[in-house]
JSON list of C-alpha atoms in Angstrom, two decimals:
[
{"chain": "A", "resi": 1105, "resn": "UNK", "atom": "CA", "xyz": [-18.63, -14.08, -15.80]},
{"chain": "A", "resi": 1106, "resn": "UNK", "atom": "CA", "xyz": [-19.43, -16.06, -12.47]},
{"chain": "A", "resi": 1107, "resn": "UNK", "atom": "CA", "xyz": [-21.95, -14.72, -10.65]},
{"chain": "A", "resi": 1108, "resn": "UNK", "atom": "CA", "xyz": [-21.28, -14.23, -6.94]},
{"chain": "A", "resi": 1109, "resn": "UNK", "atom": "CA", "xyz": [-24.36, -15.13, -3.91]},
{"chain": "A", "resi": 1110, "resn": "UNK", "atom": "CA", "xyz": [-25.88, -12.22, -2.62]},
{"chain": "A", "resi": 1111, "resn": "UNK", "atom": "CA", "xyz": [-24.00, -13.48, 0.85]},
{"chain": "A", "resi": 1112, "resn": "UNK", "atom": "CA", "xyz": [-20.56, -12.97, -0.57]},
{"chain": "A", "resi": 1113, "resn": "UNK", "atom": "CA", "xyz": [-21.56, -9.27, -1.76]},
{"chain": "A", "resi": 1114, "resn": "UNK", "atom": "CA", "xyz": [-23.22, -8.32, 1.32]},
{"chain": "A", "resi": 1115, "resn": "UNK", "atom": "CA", "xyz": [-19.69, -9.26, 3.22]},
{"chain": "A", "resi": 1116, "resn": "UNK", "atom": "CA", "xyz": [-17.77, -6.59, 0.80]},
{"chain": "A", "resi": 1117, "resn": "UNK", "atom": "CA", "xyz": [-20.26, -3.65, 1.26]},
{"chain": "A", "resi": 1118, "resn": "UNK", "atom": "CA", "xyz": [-20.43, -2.14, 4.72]},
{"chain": "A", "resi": 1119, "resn": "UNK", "atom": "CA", "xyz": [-23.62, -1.67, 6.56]},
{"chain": "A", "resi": 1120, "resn": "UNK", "atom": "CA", "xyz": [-23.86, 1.96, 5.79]},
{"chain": "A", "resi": 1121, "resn": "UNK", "atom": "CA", "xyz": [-24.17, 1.30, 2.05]},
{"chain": "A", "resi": 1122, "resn": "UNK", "atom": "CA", "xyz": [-26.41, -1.81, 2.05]},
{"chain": "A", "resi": 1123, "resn": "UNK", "atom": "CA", "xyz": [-28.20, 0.79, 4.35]},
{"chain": "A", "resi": 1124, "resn": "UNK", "atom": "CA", "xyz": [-28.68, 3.46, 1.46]},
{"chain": "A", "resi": 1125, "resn": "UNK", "atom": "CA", "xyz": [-29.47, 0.20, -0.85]},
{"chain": "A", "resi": 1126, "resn": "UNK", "atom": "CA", "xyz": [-32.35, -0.42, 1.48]},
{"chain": "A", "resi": 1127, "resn": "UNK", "atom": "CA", "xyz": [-33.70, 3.18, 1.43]},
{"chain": "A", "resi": 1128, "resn": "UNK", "atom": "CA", "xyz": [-33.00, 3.32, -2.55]},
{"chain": "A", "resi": 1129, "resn": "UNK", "atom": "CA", "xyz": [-35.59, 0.37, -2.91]},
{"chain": "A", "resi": 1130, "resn": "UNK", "atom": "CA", "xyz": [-38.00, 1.77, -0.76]},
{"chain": "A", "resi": 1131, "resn": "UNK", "atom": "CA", "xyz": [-38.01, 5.39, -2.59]},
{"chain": "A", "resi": 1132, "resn": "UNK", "atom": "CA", "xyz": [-38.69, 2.94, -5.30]},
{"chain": "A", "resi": 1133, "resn": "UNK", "atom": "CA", "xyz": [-41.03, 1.12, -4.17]},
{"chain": "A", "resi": 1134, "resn": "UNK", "atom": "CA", "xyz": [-43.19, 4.08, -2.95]},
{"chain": "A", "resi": 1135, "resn": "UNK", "atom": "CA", "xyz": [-42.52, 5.71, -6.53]},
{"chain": "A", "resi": 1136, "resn": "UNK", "atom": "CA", "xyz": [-40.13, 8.77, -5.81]},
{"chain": "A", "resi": 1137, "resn": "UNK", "atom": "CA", "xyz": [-38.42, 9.17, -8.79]},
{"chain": "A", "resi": 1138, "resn": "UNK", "atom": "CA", "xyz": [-36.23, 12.04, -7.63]},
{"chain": "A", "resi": 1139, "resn": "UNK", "atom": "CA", "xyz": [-35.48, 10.69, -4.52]},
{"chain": "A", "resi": 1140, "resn": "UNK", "atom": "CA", "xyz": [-34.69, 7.15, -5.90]},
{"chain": "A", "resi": 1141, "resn": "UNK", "atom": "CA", "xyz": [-32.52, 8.80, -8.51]},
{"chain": "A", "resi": 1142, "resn": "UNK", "atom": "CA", "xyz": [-30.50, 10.41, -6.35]},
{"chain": "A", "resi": 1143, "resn": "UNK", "atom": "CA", "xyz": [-30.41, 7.40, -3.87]},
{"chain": "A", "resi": 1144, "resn": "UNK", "atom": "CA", "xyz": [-28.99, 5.36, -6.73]},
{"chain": "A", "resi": 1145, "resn": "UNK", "atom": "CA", "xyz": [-25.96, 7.85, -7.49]},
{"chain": "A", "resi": 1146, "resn": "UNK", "atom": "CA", "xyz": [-25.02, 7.98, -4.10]},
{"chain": "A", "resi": 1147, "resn": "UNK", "atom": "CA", "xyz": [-25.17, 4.01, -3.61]},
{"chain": "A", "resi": 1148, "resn": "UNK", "atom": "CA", "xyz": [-23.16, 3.49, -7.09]},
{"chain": "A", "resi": 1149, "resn": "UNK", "atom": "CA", "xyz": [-20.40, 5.73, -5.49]},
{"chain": "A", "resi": 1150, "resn": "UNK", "atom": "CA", "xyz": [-20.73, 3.96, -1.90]},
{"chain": "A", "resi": 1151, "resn": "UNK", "atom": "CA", "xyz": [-20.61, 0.19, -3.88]},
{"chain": "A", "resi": 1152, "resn": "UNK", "atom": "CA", "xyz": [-17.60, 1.41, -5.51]},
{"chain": "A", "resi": 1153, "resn": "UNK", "atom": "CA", "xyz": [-15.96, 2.99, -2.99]},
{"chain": "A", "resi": 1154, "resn": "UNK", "atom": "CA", "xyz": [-16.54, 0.23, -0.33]},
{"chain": "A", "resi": 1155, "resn": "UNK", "atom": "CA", "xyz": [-15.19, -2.63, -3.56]},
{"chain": "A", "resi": 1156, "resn": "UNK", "atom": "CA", "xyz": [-12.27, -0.35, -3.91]},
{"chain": "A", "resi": 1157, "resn": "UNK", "atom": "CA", "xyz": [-11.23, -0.44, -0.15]},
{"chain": "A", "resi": 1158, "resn": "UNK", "atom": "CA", "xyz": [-11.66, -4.22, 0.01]},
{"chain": "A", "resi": 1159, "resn": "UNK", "atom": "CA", "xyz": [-9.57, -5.02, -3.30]},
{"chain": "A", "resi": 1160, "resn": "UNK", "atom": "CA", "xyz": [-6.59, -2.58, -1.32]},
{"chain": "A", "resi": 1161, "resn": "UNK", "atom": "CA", "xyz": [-6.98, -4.47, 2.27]},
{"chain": "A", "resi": 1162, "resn": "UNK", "atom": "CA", "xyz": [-6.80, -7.98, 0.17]},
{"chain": "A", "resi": 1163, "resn": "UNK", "atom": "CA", "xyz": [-4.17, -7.10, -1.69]},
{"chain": "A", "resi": 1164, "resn": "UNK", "atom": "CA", "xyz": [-2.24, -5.93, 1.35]},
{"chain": "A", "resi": 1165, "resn": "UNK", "atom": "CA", "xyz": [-3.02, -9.00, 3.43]},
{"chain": "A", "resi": 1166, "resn": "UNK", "atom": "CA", "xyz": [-1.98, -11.37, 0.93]},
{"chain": "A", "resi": 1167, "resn": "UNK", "atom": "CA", "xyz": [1.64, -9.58, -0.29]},
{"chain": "A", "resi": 1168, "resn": "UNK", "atom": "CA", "xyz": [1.84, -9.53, 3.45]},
{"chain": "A", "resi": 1169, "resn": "UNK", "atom": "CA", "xyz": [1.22, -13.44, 3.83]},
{"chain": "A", "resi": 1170, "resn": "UNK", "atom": "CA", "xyz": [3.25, -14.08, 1.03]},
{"chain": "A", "resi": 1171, "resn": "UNK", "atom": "CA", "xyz": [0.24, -15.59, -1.21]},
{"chain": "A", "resi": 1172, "resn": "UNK", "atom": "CA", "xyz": [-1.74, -14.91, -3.86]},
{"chain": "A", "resi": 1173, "resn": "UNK", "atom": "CA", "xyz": [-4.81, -12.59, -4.29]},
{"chain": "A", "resi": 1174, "resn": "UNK", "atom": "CA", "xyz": [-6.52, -15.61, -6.23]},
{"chain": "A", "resi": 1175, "resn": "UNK", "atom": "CA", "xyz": [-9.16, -17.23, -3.36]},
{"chain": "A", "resi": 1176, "resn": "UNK", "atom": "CA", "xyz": [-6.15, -16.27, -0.82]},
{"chain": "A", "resi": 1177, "resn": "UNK", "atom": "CA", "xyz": [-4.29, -19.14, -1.15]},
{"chain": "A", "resi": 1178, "resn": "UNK", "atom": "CA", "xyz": [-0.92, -19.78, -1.02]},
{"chain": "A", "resi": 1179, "resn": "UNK", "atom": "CA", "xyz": [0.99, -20.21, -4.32]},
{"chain": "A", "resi": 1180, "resn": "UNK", "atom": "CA", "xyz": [2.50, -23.70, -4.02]},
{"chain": "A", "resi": 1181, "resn": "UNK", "atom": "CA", "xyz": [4.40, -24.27, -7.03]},
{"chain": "A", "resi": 1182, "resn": "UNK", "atom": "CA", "xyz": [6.39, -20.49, -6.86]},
{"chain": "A", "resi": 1183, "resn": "UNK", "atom": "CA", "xyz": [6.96, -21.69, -2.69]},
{"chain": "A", "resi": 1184, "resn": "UNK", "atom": "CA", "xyz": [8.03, -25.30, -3.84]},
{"chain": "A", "resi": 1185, "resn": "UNK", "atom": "CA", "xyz": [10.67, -23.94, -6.37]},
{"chain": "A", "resi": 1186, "resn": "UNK", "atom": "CA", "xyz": [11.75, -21.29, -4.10]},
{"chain": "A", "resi": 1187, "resn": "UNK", "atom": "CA", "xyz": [12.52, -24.20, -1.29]},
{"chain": "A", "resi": 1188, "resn": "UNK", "atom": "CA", "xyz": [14.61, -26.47, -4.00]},
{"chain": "A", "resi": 1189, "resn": "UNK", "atom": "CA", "xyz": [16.66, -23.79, -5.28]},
{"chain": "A", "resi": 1190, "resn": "UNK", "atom": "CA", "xyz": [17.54, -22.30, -2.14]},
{"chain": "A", "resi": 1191, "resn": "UNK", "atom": "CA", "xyz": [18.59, -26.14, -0.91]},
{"chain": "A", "resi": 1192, "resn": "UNK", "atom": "CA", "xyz": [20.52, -26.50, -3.78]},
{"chain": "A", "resi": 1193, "resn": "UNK", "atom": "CA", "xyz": [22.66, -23.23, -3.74]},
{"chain": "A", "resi": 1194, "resn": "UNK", "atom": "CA", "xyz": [23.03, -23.44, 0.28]},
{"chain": "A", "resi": 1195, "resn": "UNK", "atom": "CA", "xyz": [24.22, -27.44, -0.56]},
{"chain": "A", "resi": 1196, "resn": "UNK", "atom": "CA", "xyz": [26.84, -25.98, -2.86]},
{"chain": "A", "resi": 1197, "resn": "UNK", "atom": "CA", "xyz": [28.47, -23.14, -1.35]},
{"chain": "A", "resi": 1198, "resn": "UNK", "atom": "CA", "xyz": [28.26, -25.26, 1.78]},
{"chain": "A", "resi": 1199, "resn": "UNK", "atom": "CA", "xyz": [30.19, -28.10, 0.54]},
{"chain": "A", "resi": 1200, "resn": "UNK", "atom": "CA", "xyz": [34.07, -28.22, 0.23]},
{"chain": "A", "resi": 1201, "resn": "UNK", "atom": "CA", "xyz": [34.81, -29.90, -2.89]},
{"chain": "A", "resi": 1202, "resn": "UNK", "atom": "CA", "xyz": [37.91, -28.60, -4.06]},
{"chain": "A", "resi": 1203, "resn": "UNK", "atom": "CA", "xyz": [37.62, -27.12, -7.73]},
{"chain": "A", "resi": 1204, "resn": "UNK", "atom": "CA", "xyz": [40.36, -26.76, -10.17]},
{"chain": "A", "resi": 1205, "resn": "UNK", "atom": "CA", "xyz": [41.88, -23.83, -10.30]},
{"chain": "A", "resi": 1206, "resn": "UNK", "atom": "CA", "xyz": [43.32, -22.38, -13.29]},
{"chain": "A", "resi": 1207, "resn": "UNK", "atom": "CA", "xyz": [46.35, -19.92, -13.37]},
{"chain": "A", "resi": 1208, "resn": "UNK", "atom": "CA", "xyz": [46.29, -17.59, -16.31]},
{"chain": "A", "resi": 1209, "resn": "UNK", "atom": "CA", "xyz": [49.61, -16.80, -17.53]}
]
């Protein structure tokens, strides 16, 4: 698993919860168990909470942008094969090259 820079989480947690992070490790540090134990529930919920939000608003941007959720780029190879096969099906019912037609008797 690749670990992410402490810059990239800090971006996905809003500044009420890296708040309560803060005030978790200072119950710590000044050895409040009770108060750091609590502290710790509530920032577990607030971490997941704030991920869970984030993973919605990129997924929304990007089906909205038409890419993918992978680094937010665009998905070249789906766009390139979308582009050739609606050339070629607007090139043939486009042209007027007279086909055969049958009669069924």
């Amino acid at each position: 698993m690749k670990v992410q820079s402490s810059k990239v989480t800090k971006r996905r947690l809003f500044p009420e919860t890296l708040e309560l992070i803060r005030q978790c490790g200072n119950a710590r540090a000044a050895g409040n168990r009770e108060l750091t134990s609590e502290l710790a529930k509530h920032c577990r919920e607030a971490i997941s909470e704030d991920l869970r939000e984030r993973r919605a608003a990129v997924m929304a941007e990007a089906a909205e942008a038409g890419e993918g959720i992978r680094k937010g780029t665009v998905i070249a190879f789906r766009k390139v094969m979308e582009k050739i096969i609606r050339e070629c099906y607007s090139d043939l019912f486009d042209s007027h090259v007279h086909l055969w037609s049958y009669e069924i008797k």
